[in-house]
Amino acid sequence: MSLTRIHNLSISLDGFATGEPQSLEAPFGHAGQRLHEWMFATRFWDAGGTAGVDDAFAVRHEDGIGAEIMGAHKFGPPGWQDDPGWTGWWGPNPPFHTPTFVLTHHPRPSLEMEGGTTFHFLAASPAAALQEARAAAGGQDVRIGGGPSVVRDFVAAGLVDHMHLVQVPIVLGRGVRVWDGLEGLEDDYAVEAVSSPSGVTHLTFTRTGPGRGDPS
Amino acid sequence: MSLTRIHNLSISLDGFATGEPQSLEAPFGHAGQRLHEWMFATRFWDAGGTAGVDDAFAVRHEDGIGAEIMGAHKFGPPGWQDDPGWTGWWGPNPPFHTPTFVLTHHPRPSLEMEGGTTFHFLAASPAAALQEARAAAGGQDVRIGGGPSVVRDFVAAGLVDHMHLVQVPIVLGRGVRVWDGLEGLEDDYAVEAVSSPSGVTHLTFTRTGPGRGDPS
């Protein structure tokens, strides 16, 4: 069975997965890199990093993933749709290595990068995008790569089987909140929390019943 | 030194310390008792309860406290100010056992209850209320008892030395959020997170520098 999964989505104590405003210089706005320092310190990111609980969670980002879906805000700064030369933040060899579907109201031709990543651009509902990604995933799982509003849309549509959030002990005050519209989420998921010596808390949500929106 | 402390303030994953709407029948609105089940399961609440990490945190609510300050919403349902017979939710022997200051725009005469609790009613700023409570605390600490908007006001004014929040794995979606207006809180506090086998995560904030608002 091919699952739909979310990994390593870092949020502040007040639930923001990105600060504001987003720009070319500041992809996470005033949050800077503060939401992701826990990950930079792991072996997943850096061979000399830690191999504890943070790393154990971080590495699952890759495991068994055959495609990713991301939102337009993850692919580029405001206005990238008007720049035909924009190929994402990640240089010639992006860290996805699978078909990667970018949700945008302004689709463009697919873009084949080095290392196995091909960007496809879709104007589609969450369910329709998932169907395309699933077909491209070769029987493996589909990752919803964020940002927070895309995560919210897929979770609210009942399409997500497993979600891993990482709560970082900072209060951002503003940005894009992951929780909005998800009242009662715990009814459909087994929730676990485990705090790490690094200061972050890993939250996992594992779906306990059939999906609300996935016809498969 | 007399400290100002917050204990056992339970919040949802999305940061709400109470649901809505508050009423005589539902002091926490649609949250019901879900934010406090972790506490009911401890020995602090029930002699047959657990004695693990949840209990270790819960019991500190009482320890060394000489006075409490609470908001009008904690003292009674909307409209209690118009009922001269209202003496709080807690019956003749409230669980405070100290001078207890209720912030309200409609002060009334003090109310001496059984067991050492005396309610005093104050229309005062956080700093002024703290000064009164401190004077009544006999050298012991002052607890800010909530609800969330009062907690926010005292924290934002730099008056709080220690704060203990308990994050419960539910998404309430609406109510009163504790985080609003507290951007950058981590600059003034050492933050720790520890998850419990019960599913909740204890968050402690210990002030690392001098208070921003406390003249003492």
GROMACS .gro file of C-alpha atoms in nm, chain B residues 3-216:
model
  214
  219LEU     CA    1   0.897   3.475   4.263
  220THR     CA    2   0.602   3.499   4.029
  221ARG     CA    3   0.504   3.157   3.894
  222ILE     CA    4   0.259   2.986   3.662
  223HIS     CA    5   0.180   2.616   3.699
  224ASN     CA    6  -0.025   2.349   3.524
  225LEU     CA    7  -0.160   2.576   3.254
  226SER     CA    8  -0.285   2.322   3.003
  227ILE     CA    9  -0.294   2.405   2.635
  228SER     CA   10  -0.389   2.226   2.317
  229LEU     CA   11  -0.139   2.163   2.037
  230ASP     CA   12  -0.269   2.478   1.876
  231GLY     CA   13  -0.212   2.677   2.194
  232PHE     CA   14  -0.561   2.722   2.333
  233ALA     CA   15  -0.588   2.712   2.713
  234THR     CA   16  -0.966   2.719   2.700
  235GLY     CA   17  -1.231   2.649   2.441
  236GLU     CA   18  -1.542   2.850   2.373
  237PRO     CA   19  -1.798   2.961   2.467
  238GLN     CA   20  -1.746   2.968   2.842
  239SER     CA   21  -2.062   2.918   3.049
  240LEU     CA   22  -2.177   2.803   3.392
  241GLU     CA   23  -2.214   2.449   3.255
  242ALA     CA   24  -1.892   2.455   3.052
  243PRO     CA   25  -1.617   2.657   3.223
  244PHE     CA   26  -1.376   2.557   2.944
  245GLY     CA   27  -1.625   2.575   2.658
  246HIS     CA   28  -1.604   2.303   2.395
  247ALA     CA   29  -1.273   2.184   2.543
  248GLY     CA   30  -1.468   2.029   2.830
  249GLN     CA   31  -1.227   1.853   3.064
  250ARG     CA   32  -0.997   1.731   2.787
  251LEU     CA   33  -0.720   1.976   2.874
  252HIS     CA   34  -0.705   1.852   3.233
  253GLU     CA   35  -0.743   1.475   3.215
  254TRP     CA   36  -0.366   1.435   3.254
  255MET     CA   37  -0.394   1.605   3.595
  256PHE     CA   38  -0.698   1.408   3.714
  257ALA     CA   39  -0.491   1.092   3.661
  258THR     CA   40  -0.216   1.203   3.901
  259ARG     CA   41  -0.178   1.151   4.274
  260PHE     CA   42  -0.188   1.530   4.307
  261TRP     CA   43  -0.559   1.510   4.219
  262ASP     CA   44  -0.653   1.162   4.338
  263ALA     CA   45  -0.478   0.954   4.603
  264GLY     CA   46  -0.493   0.650   4.374
  265GLY     CA   47  -0.332   0.835   4.083
  266THR     CA   48   0.007   0.814   3.916
  267ALA     CA   49   0.328   0.936   4.078
  268GLY     CA   50   0.536   0.991   3.763
  269VAL     CA   51   0.645   1.299   3.577
  270ASP     CA   52   0.293   1.441   3.547
  271ASP     CA   53   0.251   1.425   3.923
  272ALA     CA   54   0.599   1.567   3.987
  273PHE     CA   55   0.503   1.876   3.791
  274ALA     CA   56   0.145   1.898   3.917
  275VAL     CA   57   0.231   1.916   4.287
  276ARG     CA   58   0.447   2.222   4.238
  277HIS     CA   59   0.127   2.419   4.197
  278GLU     CA   60   0.104   2.452   4.577
  279ASP     CA   61   0.463   2.458   4.687
  280GLY     CA   62   0.574   2.784   4.847
  281ILE     CA   63   0.281   2.988   4.715
  282GLY     CA   64   0.157   3.270   4.938
  283ALA     CA   65  -0.099   3.433   4.707
  284GLU     CA   66  -0.270   3.385   4.372
  285ILE     CA   67  -0.383   3.630   4.107
  286MET     CA   68  -0.655   3.519   3.867
  287GLY     CA   69  -0.861   3.676   3.592
  288ALA     CA   70  -1.234   3.739   3.598
  289HIS     CA   71  -1.294   3.451   3.355
  290LYS     CA   72  -1.137   3.206   3.595
  291PHE     CA   73  -1.352   3.324   3.886
  292GLY     CA   74  -1.688   3.275   3.718
  293PRO     CA   75  -1.896   3.249   3.402
  294PRO     CA   76  -1.985   3.558   3.199
  295GLY     CA   77  -2.207   3.784   3.410
  296TRP     CA   78  -2.091   3.672   3.756
  297GLN     CA   79  -2.022   4.035   3.835
  298ASP     CA   80  -2.399   4.096   3.836
  299ASP     CA   81  -2.465   3.816   4.086
  300PRO     CA   82  -2.382   3.931   4.439
  301GLY     CA   83  -2.416   3.570   4.561
  302TRP     CA   84  -2.145   3.429   4.331
  303THR     CA   85  -1.846   3.307   4.534
  304GLY     CA   86  -1.652   3.121   4.263
  305TRP     CA   87  -1.676   2.773   4.109
  306TRP     CA   88  -1.519   2.592   4.399
  307GLY     CA   89  -1.776   2.578   4.683
  308PRO     CA   90  -1.718   2.690   5.043
  309ASN     CA   91  -1.355   2.565   5.063
  310PRO     CA   92  -1.171   2.670   4.746
  311PRO     CA   93  -0.840   2.499   4.663
  312PHE     CA   94  -0.625   2.811   4.698
  313HIS     CA   95  -0.582   2.844   5.077
  314THR     CA   96  -0.415   3.184   5.043
  315PRO     CA   97  -0.515   3.541   4.966
  316THR     CA   98  -0.646   3.526   4.609
  317PHE     CA   99  -0.675   3.836   4.395
  318VAL     CA  100  -0.941   3.845   4.125
  319LEU     CA  101  -0.885   4.101   3.850
  320THR     CA  102  -1.217   4.259   3.754
  321HIS     CA  103  -1.342   4.591   3.632
  322HIS     CA  104  -1.620   4.560   3.893
  323PRO     CA  105  -1.453   4.523   4.234
  324ARG     CA  106  -1.662   4.413   4.533
  325PRO     CA  107  -1.585   4.362   4.902
  326SER     CA  108  -1.341   4.088   4.994
  327LEU     CA  109  -1.482   3.743   5.058
  328GLU     CA  110  -1.340   3.519   5.328
  329MET     CA  111  -1.390   3.150   5.251
  330GLU     CA  112  -1.310   2.835   5.447
  331GLY     CA  113  -0.964   2.684   5.440
  332GLY     CA  114  -0.764   3.004   5.424
  333THR     CA  115  -0.879   3.141   5.088
  334THR     CA  116  -0.982   3.507   5.088
  335PHE     CA  117  -1.089   3.654   4.755
  336HIS     CA  118  -0.994   4.015   4.696
  337PHE     CA  119  -1.131   4.195   4.391
  338LEU     CA  120  -0.907   4.439   4.210
  339ALA     CA  121  -0.927   4.668   3.910
  340ALA     CA  122  -0.552   4.704   3.859
  341SER     CA  123  -0.269   4.668   3.609
  342PRO     CA  124  -0.063   4.349   3.623
  343ALA     CA  125   0.223   4.531   3.796
  344ALA     CA  126  -0.003   4.694   4.056
  345ALA     CA  127  -0.191   4.370   4.123
  346LEU     CA  128   0.137   4.187   4.166
  347GLN     CA  129   0.254   4.444   4.416
  348GLU     CA  130  -0.060   4.386   4.628
  349ALA     CA  131  -0.038   4.011   4.601
  350ARG     CA  132   0.332   4.016   4.688
  351ALA     CA  133   0.258   4.215   5.001
  352ALA     CA  134  -0.006   3.959   5.101
  353ALA     CA  135   0.210   3.656   5.027
  354GLY     CA  136   0.416   3.676   5.345
  355GLY     CA  137   0.749   3.639   5.167
  356GLN     CA  138   0.631   3.342   4.963
  357ASP     CA  139   0.578   3.326   4.587
  358VAL     CA  140   0.283   3.458   4.390
  359ARG     CA  141   0.104   3.230   4.144
  360ILE     CA  142  -0.062   3.368   3.832
  361GLY     CA  143  -0.356   3.131   3.815
  362GLY     CA  144  -0.487   3.212   3.468
  363GLY     CA  145  -0.683   3.211   3.248
  364PRO     CA  146  -0.475   3.252   2.936
  365SER     CA  147  -0.534   3.620   2.875
  366VAL     CA  148  -0.416   3.705   3.226
  367VAL     CA  149  -0.113   3.481   3.183
  368ARG     CA  150  -0.033   3.656   2.857
  369ASP     CA  151  -0.065   3.999   3.016
  370PHE     CA  152   0.172   3.913   3.301
  371VAL     CA  153   0.427   3.740   3.077
  372ALA     CA  154   0.420   4.024   2.823
  373ALA     CA  155   0.479   4.272   3.106
  374GLY     CA  156   0.794   4.078   3.205
  375LEU     CA  157   0.655   3.992   3.547
  376VAL     CA  158   0.681   3.612   3.538
  377ASP     CA  159   0.984   3.421   3.666
  378HIS     CA  160   0.872   3.067   3.597
  379MET     CA  161   0.603   2.925   3.372
  380HIS     CA  162   0.492   2.564   3.338
  381LEU     CA  163   0.263   2.476   3.047
  382VAL     CA  164   0.124   2.133   2.969
  383GLN     CA  165   0.065   2.061   2.604
  384VAL     CA  166  -0.216   1.813   2.548
  385PRO     CA  167  -0.227   1.629   2.211
  386ILE     CA  168  -0.558   1.767   2.088
  387VAL     CA  169  -0.636   2.040   1.835
  388LEU     CA  170  -0.909   2.266   1.974
  389GLY     CA  171  -0.935   2.501   1.678
  390ARG     CA  172  -1.082   2.791   1.877
  391GLY     CA  173  -1.081   2.946   2.220
  392VAL     CA  174  -0.827   3.169   2.392
  393ARG     CA  175  -0.466   3.124   2.282
  394VAL     CA  176  -0.183   3.163   2.528
  395TRP     CA  177   0.090   3.256   2.277
  396ASP     CA  178  -0.052   3.568   2.118
  397GLY     CA  179   0.173   3.870   2.168
  398LEU     CA  180   0.462   3.669   2.312
  399GLU     CA  181   0.696   3.667   2.010
  400GLY     CA  182   1.058   3.612   2.116
  401LEU     CA  183   0.969   3.473   2.460
  402GLU     CA  184   1.267   3.237   2.432
  403ASP     CA  185   1.506   3.534   2.452
  404ASP     CA  186   1.420   3.583   2.819
  405TYR     CA  187   1.371   3.226   2.932
  406ALA     CA  188   1.546   2.892   2.937
  407VAL     CA  189   1.292   2.657   2.783
  408GLU     CA  190   1.270   2.284   2.851
  409ALA     CA  191   1.032   2.028   2.703
  410VAL     CA  192   0.971   1.683   2.845
  411SER     CA  193   0.712   1.445   2.710
  412SER     CA  194   0.526   1.211   2.942
  413PRO     CA  195   0.405   0.854   2.884
  414SER     CA  196   0.055   0.997   2.936
  415GLY     CA  197   0.090   1.178   2.604
  416VAL     CA  198   0.127   1.534   2.729
  417THR     CA  199   0.443   1.742   2.704
  418HIS     CA  200   0.555   1.961   2.991
  419LEU     CA  201   0.709   2.293   2.888
  420THR     CA  202   0.895   2.498   3.144
  421PHE     CA  203   1.017   2.855   3.104
  422THR     CA  204   1.270   2.978   3.358
  423ARG     CA  205   1.366   3.344   3.340
  424THR     CA  206   1.734   3.383   3.259
  425GLY     CA  207   1.775   3.758   3.307
  426PRO     CA  208   1.626   4.026   3.528
  427GLY     CA  209   1.256   4.095   3.485
  428ARG     CA  210   1.156   4.348   3.224
  429GLY     CA  211   0.876   4.494   3.431
  430ASP     CA  212   0.923   4.398   3.794
  431PRO     CA  213   1.081   4.688   3.986
  432SER     CA  214   1.186   4.464   4.277
   0.00000   0.00000   0.00000
